[in-house]
Amino acid sequence: MLPSFFIMGTQKGGTTSLHTWLQRHPDVFLPAEPQEIHFFDLEENYRRGLDWYERLFRGAEGHAAVGQTSPLYMYWDGVAERIARAVPQARLIFLLRNPTERAYSHYWHQVKRGNESLPFGRAIEQEPDRLRKGAVYKRRYSYLDRGRYAAQIDRFRALFPPERMLFLKFDELRSERRAVLRRAADFIGVDPERFPEDVFSAPPENSARLPKSIRLQRLGGAVRDIAPKLGHLIDRVNLQPARYPRLDQETRERLSATFAGERRRLSELTGLSFEEWR
């Protein structure tokens, strides 16, 4: 069995929370482990073939909607074409977050993983050079590039009709959860009334955490790919709940101006207003 819908992204845009809350619906199947399968964006997984991918959805029989989440699907080149070939009738959910806030949260996510040592201002200055270094750098350091949503959405609009694309706002997922979940449920073809009531009061997933020791966290980042269990152990002992430092106003205004054209184009594509991102 293949998915009937995808939560496409964006990273740091609420995909984990939406995945977790939709998963609580009795008529929805979303794999619990791994949550982010990365089939269509990771070459080593895609080469395993659709049979391998379908096996990850064992237990989905009898569910009205079967989904898969990856916050890279929206951003990564070639994913739109691969999904269109494999699941041409798929429904696609796009979560959109203020690109300035998204970039800053993405930056601290890389700090948390031990991959980022530069201050935020320096990191966004270095981003173009980093992106030219290849896929690993593009996944880690695409702070501003991932916020250029219009070009990403255009790739899917060329292959999927608009009625099979749903655009949700990160801020509304946080402030109007019940309404947004009902909209998502209706879109994927399940009864919006069948959510357990506690879904609407559950805390968001992926709350902010920062390392006690930057040096130890960088060690975790260095070994994570070759020794995942050690990387996870370092996360457990070294990360603690925290609030990120406030983004300075000058940088915020500069990035808001950078994304001004993006807001206008995104409104044209989605029919939504993004003036609150100013």
PDB file of C-alpha atoms in Angstrom:
ATOM      1  CA  MET A   1       0.000   0.000   0.000  1.00  0.00           C
ATOM      2  CA  LEU A   2       1.223   3.483  -0.897  1.00  0.00           C
ATOM      3  CA  PRO A   3       0.278   6.753   0.838  1.00  0.00           C
ATOM      4  CA  SER A   4      -2.805   8.656  -0.220  1.00  0.00           C
ATOM      5  CA  PHE A   5      -1.472  11.920   1.208  1.00  0.00           C
ATOM      6  CA  PHE A   6       1.823  13.572   2.125  1.00  0.00           C
ATOM      7  CA  ILE A   7       2.756  16.201   4.695  1.00  0.00           C
ATOM      8  CA  MET A   8       5.365  17.934   2.564  1.00  0.00           C
ATOM      9  CA  GLY A   9       6.984  20.497   4.846  1.00  0.00           C
ATOM     10  CA  THR A  10       8.382  22.976   5.471  1.00  0.00           C
ATOM     11  CA  GLN A  11      11.051  22.072   8.018  1.00  0.00           C
ATOM     12  CA  LYS A  12      10.493  23.837  11.371  1.00  0.00           C
ATOM     13  CA  GLY A  13       6.978  24.605  10.160  1.00  0.00           C
ATOM     14  CA  GLY A  14       4.931  22.291  12.394  1.00  0.00           C
ATOM     15  CA  THR A  15       5.135  19.066  10.381  1.00  0.00           C
ATOM     16  CA  THR A  16       5.932  16.900  13.423  1.00  0.00           C
ATOM     17  CA  SER A  17       2.962  18.281  15.362  1.00  0.00           C
ATOM     18  CA  LEU A  18       0.584  17.854  12.421  1.00  0.00           C
ATOM     19  CA  HIS A  19       1.857  14.301  11.865  1.00  0.00           C
ATOM     20  CA  THR A  20       1.349  13.416  15.538  1.00  0.00           C
ATOM     21  CA  TRP A  21      -2.133  14.917  15.765  1.00  0.00           C
ATOM     22  CA  LEU A  22      -3.418  13.430  12.497  1.00  0.00           C
ATOM     23  CA  GLN A  23      -2.007  10.093  13.616  1.00  0.00           C
ATOM     24  CA  ARG A  24      -4.478  10.146  16.529  1.00  0.00           C
ATOM     25  CA  HIS A  25      -7.449  10.078  14.129  1.00  0.00           C
ATOM     26  CA  PRO A  26      -8.842   6.514  14.057  1.00  0.00           C
ATOM     27  CA  ASP A  27      -9.192   6.498  10.259  1.00  0.00           C
ATOM     28  CA  VAL A  28      -5.678   7.797   9.524  1.00  0.00           C
ATOM     29  CA  PHE A  29      -2.492   5.725   9.276  1.00  0.00           C
ATOM     30  CA  LEU A  30       0.892   7.406   9.532  1.00  0.00           C
ATOM     31  CA  PRO A  31       4.008   5.332  10.278  1.00  0.00           C
ATOM     32  CA  ALA A  32       5.157   5.912  13.852  1.00  0.00           C
ATOM     33  CA  GLU A  33       8.748   4.823  13.249  1.00  0.00           C
ATOM     34  CA  PRO A  34      10.458   6.208  11.337  1.00  0.00           C
ATOM     35  CA  GLN A  35       8.285   9.292  11.106  1.00  0.00           C
ATOM     36  CA  GLU A  36      10.401  10.873   8.370  1.00  0.00           C
ATOM     37  CA  ILE A  37      11.053   8.116   5.842  1.00  0.00           C
ATOM     38  CA  HIS A  38      12.874  10.284   3.247  1.00  0.00           C
ATOM     39  CA  PHE A  39      12.092   7.911   0.409  1.00  0.00           C
ATOM     40  CA  PHE A  40      11.630  10.385  -2.432  1.00  0.00           C
ATOM     41  CA  ASP A  41      14.477  12.732  -1.450  1.00  0.00           C
ATOM     42  CA  LEU A  42      17.286  10.390  -0.352  1.00  0.00           C
ATOM     43  CA  GLU A  43      18.936   8.551  -3.235  1.00  0.00           C
ATOM     44  CA  GLU A  44      19.999   5.584  -1.094  1.00  0.00           C
ATOM     45  CA  ASN A  45      16.360   5.037  -0.070  1.00  0.00           C
ATOM     46  CA  TYR A  46      14.845   5.714  -3.484  1.00  0.00           C
ATOM     47  CA  ARG A  47      17.123   3.105  -5.079  1.00  0.00           C
ATOM     48  CA  ARG A  48      15.563   0.471  -2.796  1.00  0.00           C
ATOM     49  CA  GLY A  49      12.386   0.723  -4.859  1.00  0.00           C
ATOM     50  CA  LEU A  50       8.660   1.022  -4.253  1.00  0.00           C
ATOM     51  CA  ASP A  51       8.376  -2.518  -2.857  1.00  0.00           C
ATOM     52  CA  TRP A  52      10.708  -1.552  -0.007  1.00  0.00           C
ATOM     53  CA  TYR A  53       8.774   1.667   0.538  1.00  0.00           C
ATOM     54  CA  GLU A  54       5.392  -0.083   0.604  1.00  0.00           C
ATOM     55  CA  ARG A  55       6.569  -2.454   3.328  1.00  0.00           C
ATOM     56  CA  LEU A  56       6.867   0.528   5.672  1.00  0.00           C
ATOM     57  CA  PHE A  57       3.064   0.858   5.543  1.00  0.00           C
ATOM     58  CA  ARG A  58       2.206  -2.600   6.848  1.00  0.00           C
ATOM     59  CA  GLY A  59      -0.795  -2.253   9.109  1.00  0.00           C
ATOM     60  CA  ALA A  60      -2.362   0.511   7.041  1.00  0.00           C
ATOM     61  CA  GLU A  61      -5.094  -1.734   5.631  1.00  0.00           C
ATOM     62  CA  GLY A  62      -8.577  -0.621   6.613  1.00  0.00           C
ATOM     63  CA  HIS A  63      -7.644   3.031   7.122  1.00  0.00           C
ATOM     64  CA  ALA A  64      -9.408   5.621   4.988  1.00  0.00           C
ATOM     65  CA  ALA A  65      -6.274   7.799   4.671  1.00  0.00           C
ATOM     66  CA  VAL A  66      -2.631   6.679   4.636  1.00  0.00           C
ATOM     67  CA  GLY A  67       0.023   9.347   4.934  1.00  0.00           C
ATOM     68  CA  GLN A  68       3.728  10.022   5.060  1.00  0.00           C
ATOM     69  CA  THR A  69       5.638  13.031   6.376  1.00  0.00           C
ATOM     70  CA  SER A  70       8.916  14.544   5.271  1.00  0.00           C
ATOM     71  CA  PRO A  71       9.782  18.235   5.696  1.00  0.00           C
ATOM     72  CA  LEU A  72      12.288  17.912   2.835  1.00  0.00           C
ATOM     73  CA  TYR A  73       9.815  16.820   0.178  1.00  0.00           C
ATOM     74  CA  MET A  74       8.656  20.367  -0.475  1.00  0.00           C
ATOM     75  CA  TYR A  75      12.196  21.702  -0.850  1.00  0.00           C
ATOM     76  CA  TRP A  76      14.193  18.960  -2.547  1.00  0.00           C
ATOM     77  CA  ASP A  77      14.675  18.927  -6.316  1.00  0.00           C
ATOM     78  CA  GLY A  78      13.099  15.985  -8.129  1.00  0.00           C
ATOM     79  CA  VAL A  79      10.655  14.979  -5.390  1.00  0.00           C
ATOM     80  CA  ALA A  80       7.595  16.397  -7.178  1.00  0.00           C
ATOM     81  CA  GLU A  81       8.291  14.282 -10.265  1.00  0.00           C
ATOM     82  CA  ARG A  82       8.946  11.135  -8.234  1.00  0.00           C
ATOM     83  CA  ILE A  83       5.730  11.443  -6.217  1.00  0.00           C
ATOM     84  CA  ALA A  84       3.723  12.218  -9.366  1.00  0.00           C
ATOM     85  CA  ARG A  85       5.021   9.017 -10.996  1.00  0.00           C
ATOM     86  CA  ALA A  86       4.480   6.797  -7.960  1.00  0.00           C
ATOM     87  CA  VAL A  87       1.260   8.244  -6.509  1.00  0.00           C
ATOM     88  CA  PRO A  88      -0.337  10.499  -9.138  1.00  0.00           C
ATOM     89  CA  GLN A  89      -3.586  10.827  -7.122  1.00  0.00           C
ATOM     90  CA  ALA A  90      -1.818  11.891  -3.917  1.00  0.00           C
ATOM     91  CA  ARG A  91      -3.039  14.799  -1.820  1.00  0.00           C
ATOM     92  CA  LEU A  92      -0.336  17.196  -0.638  1.00  0.00           C
ATOM     93  CA  ILE A  93      -0.312  19.271   2.555  1.00  0.00           C
ATOM     94  CA  PHE A  94       2.075  22.230   2.711  1.00  0.00           C
ATOM     95  CA  LEU A  95       2.742  23.938   6.035  1.00  0.00           C
ATOM     96  CA  LEU A  96       4.057  27.470   5.585  1.00  0.00           C
ATOM     97  CA  ARG A  97       5.844  29.507   8.238  1.00  0.00           C
ATOM     98  CA  ASN A  98       7.134  33.080   8.208  1.00  0.00           C
ATOM     99  CA  PRO A  99      10.454  32.460   6.381  1.00  0.00           C
ATOM    100  CA  THR A 100      12.405  34.711   8.741  1.00  0.00           C
ATOM    101  CA  GLU A 101      11.157  32.822  11.806  1.00  0.00           C
ATOM    102  CA  ARG A 102      11.635  29.521  10.002  1.00  0.00           C
ATOM    103  CA  ALA A 103      15.248  30.356   9.121  1.00  0.00           C
ATOM    104  CA  TYR A 104      16.062  31.338  12.705  1.00  0.00           C
ATOM    105  CA  SER A 105      14.467  28.182  14.112  1.00  0.00           C
ATOM    106  CA  HIS A 106      16.312  26.072  11.503  1.00  0.00           C
ATOM    107  CA  TYR A 107      19.581  27.705  12.571  1.00  0.00           C
ATOM    108  CA  TRP A 108      19.042  26.774  16.229  1.00  0.00           C
ATOM    109  CA  HIS A 109      18.046  23.264  15.166  1.00  0.00           C
ATOM    110  CA  GLN A 110      21.505  22.887  13.608  1.00  0.00           C
ATOM    111  CA  VAL A 111      23.105  24.326  16.751  1.00  0.00           C
ATOM    112  CA  LYS A 112      21.159  21.736  18.737  1.00  0.00           C
ATOM    113  CA  ARG A 113      22.425  18.958  16.473  1.00  0.00           C
ATOM    114  CA  GLY A 114      26.013  20.119  16.833  1.00  0.00           C
ATOM    115  CA  ASN A 115      26.350  21.095  13.159  1.00  0.00           C
ATOM    116  CA  GLU A 116      26.477  24.886  13.484  1.00  0.00           C
ATOM    117  CA  SER A 117      29.185  26.979  15.154  1.00  0.00           C
ATOM    118  CA  LEU A 118      28.730  30.341  13.403  1.00  0.00           C
ATOM    119  CA  PRO A 119      26.573  33.195  14.738  1.00  0.00           C
ATOM    120  CA  PHE A 120      23.275  33.487  12.857  1.00  0.00           C
ATOM    121  CA  GLY A 121      24.290  36.606  10.919  1.00  0.00           C
ATOM    122  CA  ARG A 122      27.502  34.995   9.744  1.00  0.00           C
ATOM    123  CA  ALA A 123      25.691  31.735   8.914  1.00  0.00           C
ATOM    124  CA  ILE A 124      23.269  33.419   6.512  1.00  0.00           C
ATOM    125  CA  GLU A 125      26.159  35.308   4.913  1.00  0.00           C
ATOM    126  CA  GLN A 126      27.943  31.989   4.356  1.00  0.00           C
ATOM    127  CA  GLU A 127      24.828  30.183   3.109  1.00  0.00           C
ATOM    128  CA  PRO A 128      25.393  30.609  -0.667  1.00  0.00           C
ATOM    129  CA  ASP A 129      28.928  29.205  -0.394  1.00  0.00           C
ATOM    130  CA  ARG A 130      27.769  26.342   1.808  1.00  0.00           C
ATOM    131  CA  LEU A 131      24.954  25.360  -0.555  1.00  0.00           C
ATOM    132  CA  ARG A 132      27.458  24.956  -3.390  1.00  0.00           C
ATOM    133  CA  LYS A 133      29.273  22.252  -1.403  1.00  0.00           C
ATOM    134  CA  GLY A 134      26.670  19.564  -2.018  1.00  0.00           C
ATOM    135  CA  ALA A 135      23.637  17.746  -0.625  1.00  0.00           C
ATOM    136  CA  VAL A 136      24.715  17.434   3.027  1.00  0.00           C
ATOM    137  CA  TYR A 137      25.380  21.170   3.247  1.00  0.00           C
ATOM    138  CA  LYS A 138      22.113  21.925   1.449  1.00  0.00           C
ATOM    139  CA  ARG A 139      20.169  19.879   3.984  1.00  0.00           C
ATOM    140  CA  ARG A 140      21.849  21.491   6.966  1.00  0.00           C
ATOM    141  CA  TYR A 141      22.425  25.123   6.056  1.00  0.00           C
ATOM    142  CA  SER A 142      19.593  26.143   3.702  1.00  0.00           C
ATOM    143  CA  TYR A 143      18.268  28.673   6.217  1.00  0.00           C
ATOM    144  CA  LEU A 144      17.025  31.272   3.745  1.00  0.00           C
ATOM    145  CA  ASP A 145      16.784  29.083   0.652  1.00  0.00           C
ATOM    146  CA  ARG A 146      14.078  26.882   2.164  1.00  0.00           C
ATOM    147  CA  GLY A 147      11.976  29.967   2.783  1.00  0.00           C
ATOM    148  CA  ARG A 148      11.652  30.655  -0.941  1.00  0.00           C
ATOM    149  CA  TYR A 149       8.404  28.754  -1.049  1.00  0.00           C
ATOM    150  CA  ALA A 150       6.949  29.979  -4.339  1.00  0.00           C
ATOM    151  CA  ALA A 151       9.466  28.204  -6.585  1.00  0.00           C
ATOM    152  CA  GLN A 152       9.047  25.014  -4.557  1.00  0.00           C
ATOM    153  CA  ILE A 153       5.265  25.096  -4.847  1.00  0.00           C
ATOM    154  CA  ASP A 154       5.500  25.819  -8.576  1.00  0.00           C
ATOM    155  CA  ARG A 155       7.206  22.461  -9.092  1.00  0.00           C
ATOM    156  CA  PHE A 156       4.170  20.680  -7.635  1.00  0.00           C
ATOM    157  CA  ARG A 157       1.606  22.913  -9.348  1.00  0.00           C
ATOM    158  CA  ALA A 158       3.058  21.786 -12.668  1.00  0.00           C
ATOM    159  CA  LEU A 159       2.180  18.161 -11.833  1.00  0.00           C
ATOM    160  CA  PHE A 160      -0.788  18.215  -9.444  1.00  0.00           C
ATOM    161  CA  PRO A 161      -4.144  20.005  -9.770  1.00  0.00           C
ATOM    162  CA  PRO A 162      -4.843  22.735  -7.194  1.00  0.00           C
ATOM    163  CA  GLU A 163      -7.674  20.779  -5.549  1.00  0.00           C
ATOM    164  CA  ARG A 164      -5.128  18.210  -4.363  1.00  0.00           C
ATOM    165  CA  MET A 165      -2.904  20.776  -2.644  1.00  0.00           C
ATOM    166  CA  LEU A 166      -3.714  22.208   0.805  1.00  0.00           C
ATOM    167  CA  PHE A 167      -1.809  25.181   2.225  1.00  0.00           C
ATOM    168  CA  LEU A 168      -1.799  25.668   5.983  1.00  0.00           C
ATOM    169  CA  LYS A 169      -0.118  28.326   8.087  1.00  0.00           C
ATOM    170  CA  PHE A 170       2.148  27.427  10.990  1.00  0.00           C
ATOM    171  CA  ASP A 171       0.741  30.230  13.146  1.00  0.00           C
ATOM    172  CA  GLU A 172      -2.829  29.079  12.578  1.00  0.00           C
ATOM    173  CA  LEU A 173      -1.864  25.506  13.467  1.00  0.00           C
ATOM    174  CA  ARG A 174      -0.734  26.908  16.811  1.00  0.00           C
ATOM    175  CA  SER A 175      -3.580  29.358  17.454  1.00  0.00           C
ATOM    176  CA  GLU A 176      -6.541  27.666  15.707  1.00  0.00           C
ATOM    177  CA  ARG A 177      -5.625  24.006  15.995  1.00  0.00           C
ATOM    178  CA  ARG A 178      -9.146  22.627  15.975  1.00  0.00           C
ATOM    179  CA  ALA A 179     -10.123  24.476  12.794  1.00  0.00           C
ATOM    180  CA  VAL A 180      -6.862  23.577  11.017  1.00  0.00           C
ATOM    181  CA  LEU A 181      -7.082  19.879  11.931  1.00  0.00           C
ATOM    182  CA  ARG A 182     -10.670  19.755  10.754  1.00  0.00           C
ATOM    183  CA  ARG A 183      -9.609  21.329   7.460  1.00  0.00           C
ATOM    184  CA  ALA A 184      -6.793  18.807   7.070  1.00  0.00           C
ATOM    185  CA  ALA A 185      -9.068  15.865   7.917  1.00  0.00           C
ATOM    186  CA  ASP A 186     -11.673  16.949   5.381  1.00  0.00           C
ATOM    187  CA  PHE A 187      -8.941  17.369   2.757  1.00  0.00           C
ATOM    188  CA  ILE A 188      -7.570  13.839   3.177  1.00  0.00           C
ATOM    189  CA  GLY A 189     -11.046  12.302   3.261  1.00  0.00           C
ATOM    190  CA  VAL A 190     -11.735  11.443   6.904  1.00  0.00           C
ATOM    191  CA  ASP A 191     -14.457  12.617   9.284  1.00  0.00           C
ATOM    192  CA  PRO A 192     -13.304  15.822  11.055  1.00  0.00           C
ATOM    193  CA  GLU A 193     -15.530  14.936  14.024  1.00  0.00           C
ATOM    194  CA  ARG A 194     -13.629  11.761  14.941  1.00  0.00           C
ATOM    195  CA  PHE A 195     -10.532  13.276  16.549  1.00  0.00           C
ATOM    196  CA  PRO A 196     -10.079  12.407  20.242  1.00  0.00           C
ATOM    197  CA  GLU A 197     -10.826  15.547  22.226  1.00  0.00           C
ATOM    198  CA  ASP A 198      -7.406  15.590  23.928  1.00  0.00           C
ATOM    199  CA  VAL A 199      -5.717  16.137  20.540  1.00  0.00           C
ATOM    200  CA  PHE A 200      -6.831  19.759  20.698  1.00  0.00           C
ATOM    201  CA  SER A 201      -5.019  20.408  23.998  1.00  0.00           C
ATOM    202  CA  ALA A 202      -1.866  18.296  23.521  1.00  0.00           C
ATOM    203  CA  PRO A 203       1.392  20.318  23.644  1.00  0.00           C
ATOM    204  CA  PRO A 204       3.177  20.970  20.339  1.00  0.00           C
ATOM    205  CA  GLU A 205       5.942  18.564  19.339  1.00  0.00           C
ATOM    206  CA  ASN A 206       9.631  19.464  18.944  1.00  0.00           C
ATOM    207  CA  SER A 207       9.774  22.147  21.633  1.00  0.00           C
ATOM    208  CA  ALA A 208      12.976  24.200  21.736  1.00  0.00           C
ATOM    209  CA  ARG A 209      16.034  22.635  23.358  1.00  0.00           C
ATOM    210  CA  LEU A 210      19.605  23.855  23.555  1.00  0.00           C
ATOM    211  CA  PRO A 211      22.853  22.096  24.565  1.00  0.00           C
ATOM    212  CA  LYS A 212      24.396  22.482  27.996  1.00  0.00           C
ATOM    213  CA  SER A 213      27.806  21.966  26.374  1.00  0.00           C
ATOM    214  CA  ILE A 214      28.369  23.203  22.814  1.00  0.00           C
ATOM    215  CA  ARG A 215      31.574  21.150  22.584  1.00  0.00           C
ATOM    216  CA  LEU A 216      29.810  17.912  23.548  1.00  0.00           C
ATOM    217  CA  GLN A 217      26.996  18.627  21.108  1.00  0.00           C
ATOM    218  CA  ARG A 218      29.468  19.161  18.266  1.00  0.00           C
ATOM    219  CA  LEU A 219      30.918  15.760  19.093  1.00  0.00           C
ATOM    220  CA  GLY A 220      27.382  14.369  18.766  1.00  0.00           C
ATOM    221  CA  GLY A 221      27.011  16.060  15.405  1.00  0.00           C
ATOM    222  CA  ALA A 222      30.314  14.582  14.207  1.00  0.00           C
ATOM    223  CA  VAL A 223      29.380  10.986  15.121  1.00  0.00           C
ATOM    224  CA  ARG A 224      25.618  11.065  14.484  1.00  0.00           C
ATOM    225  CA  ASP A 225      25.735   9.569  10.969  1.00  0.00           C
ATOM    226  CA  ILE A 226      28.160   6.771  11.794  1.00  0.00           C
ATOM    227  CA  ALA A 227      26.977   6.048  15.367  1.00  0.00           C
ATOM    228  CA  PRO A 228      23.327   7.172  15.653  1.00  0.00           C
ATOM    229  CA  LYS A 229      22.827   5.613  19.097  1.00  0.00           C
ATOM    230  CA  LEU A 230      25.738   7.593  20.528  1.00  0.00           C
ATOM    231  CA  GLY A 231      24.388  10.761  18.927  1.00  0.00           C
ATOM    232  CA  HIS A 232      20.963  10.168  20.500  1.00  0.00           C
ATOM    233  CA  LEU A 233      22.585   9.457  23.883  1.00  0.00           C
ATOM    234  CA  ILE A 234      24.442  12.770  23.743  1.00  0.00           C
ATOM    235  CA  ASP A 235      21.157  14.500  22.903  1.00  0.00           C
ATOM    236  CA  ARG A 236      19.445  12.941  25.917  1.00  0.00           C
ATOM    237  CA  VAL A 237      22.084  13.978  28.421  1.00  0.00           C
ATOM    238  CA  ASN A 238      23.151  17.292  26.912  1.00  0.00           C
ATOM    239  CA  LEU A 239      19.996  18.983  25.618  1.00  0.00           C
ATOM    240  CA  GLN A 240      17.695  20.926  27.891  1.00  0.00           C
ATOM    241  CA  PRO A 241      14.472  22.905  27.325  1.00  0.00           C
ATOM    242  CA  ALA A 242      15.281  26.525  26.555  1.00  0.00           C
ATOM    243  CA  ARG A 243      14.117  29.644  24.758  1.00  0.00           C
ATOM    244  CA  TYR A 244      16.151  30.742  21.786  1.00  0.00           C
ATOM    245  CA  PRO A 245      17.731  34.195  22.080  1.00  0.00           C
ATOM    246  CA  ARG A 246      15.555  36.871  20.509  1.00  0.00           C
ATOM    247  CA  LEU A 247      16.433  37.704  16.897  1.00  0.00           C
ATOM    248  CA  ASP A 248      17.696  41.270  16.747  1.00  0.00           C
ATOM    249  CA  GLN A 249      15.374  43.769  15.096  1.00  0.00           C
ATOM    250  CA  GLU A 250      17.828  44.904  12.431  1.00  0.00           C
ATOM    251  CA  THR A 251      18.307  41.360  11.111  1.00  0.00           C
ATOM    252  CA  ARG A 252      14.583  40.680  11.309  1.00  0.00           C
ATOM    253  CA  GLU A 253      13.741  43.768   9.243  1.00  0.00           C
ATOM    254  CA  ARG A 254      16.454  43.000   6.705  1.00  0.00           C
ATOM    255  CA  LEU A 255      15.184  39.458   6.184  1.00  0.00           C
ATOM    256  CA  SER A 256      11.577  40.622   6.046  1.00  0.00           C
ATOM    257  CA  ALA A 257      12.552  42.946   3.191  1.00  0.00           C
ATOM    258  CA  THR A 258      14.432  40.083   1.508  1.00  0.00           C
ATOM    259  CA  PHE A 259      11.259  37.973   1.510  1.00  0.00           C
ATOM    260  CA  ALA A 260       8.842  40.766   0.467  1.00  0.00           C
ATOM    261  CA  GLY A 261       8.584  39.550  -3.121  1.00  0.00           C
ATOM    262  CA  GLU A 262       8.178  35.993  -1.837  1.00  0.00           C
ATOM    263  CA  ARG A 263       5.109  37.021   0.172  1.00  0.00           C
ATOM    264  CA  ARG A 264       3.450  38.564  -2.858  1.00  0.00           C
ATOM    265  CA  ARG A 265       4.140  35.607  -5.136  1.00  0.00           C
ATOM    266  CA  LEU A 266       3.019  33.141  -2.461  1.00  0.00           C
ATOM    267  CA  SER A 267      -0.292  34.959  -2.090  1.00  0.00           C
ATOM    268  CA  GLU A 268      -0.835  34.673  -5.845  1.00  0.00           C
ATOM    269  CA  LEU A 269      -0.133  30.929  -5.771  1.00  0.00           C
ATOM    270  CA  THR A 270      -2.171  30.003  -2.693  1.00  0.00           C
ATOM    271  CA  GLY A 271      -4.910  32.635  -2.492  1.00  0.00           C
ATOM    272  CA  LEU A 272      -3.882  33.323   1.125  1.00  0.00           C
ATOM    273  CA  SER A 273      -2.657  36.554   2.677  1.00  0.00           C
ATOM    274  CA  PHE A 274       0.746  36.634   4.351  1.00  0.00           C
ATOM    275  CA  GLU A 275       0.753  40.266   5.477  1.00  0.00           C
ATOM    276  CA  GLU A 276       1.278  39.156   9.072  1.00  0.00           C
ATOM    277  CA  TRP A 277       4.753  38.019   8.025  1.00  0.00           C
ATOM    278  CA  ARG A 278       5.800  41.619   7.432  1.00  0.00           C
TER     279      ARG A 278
END
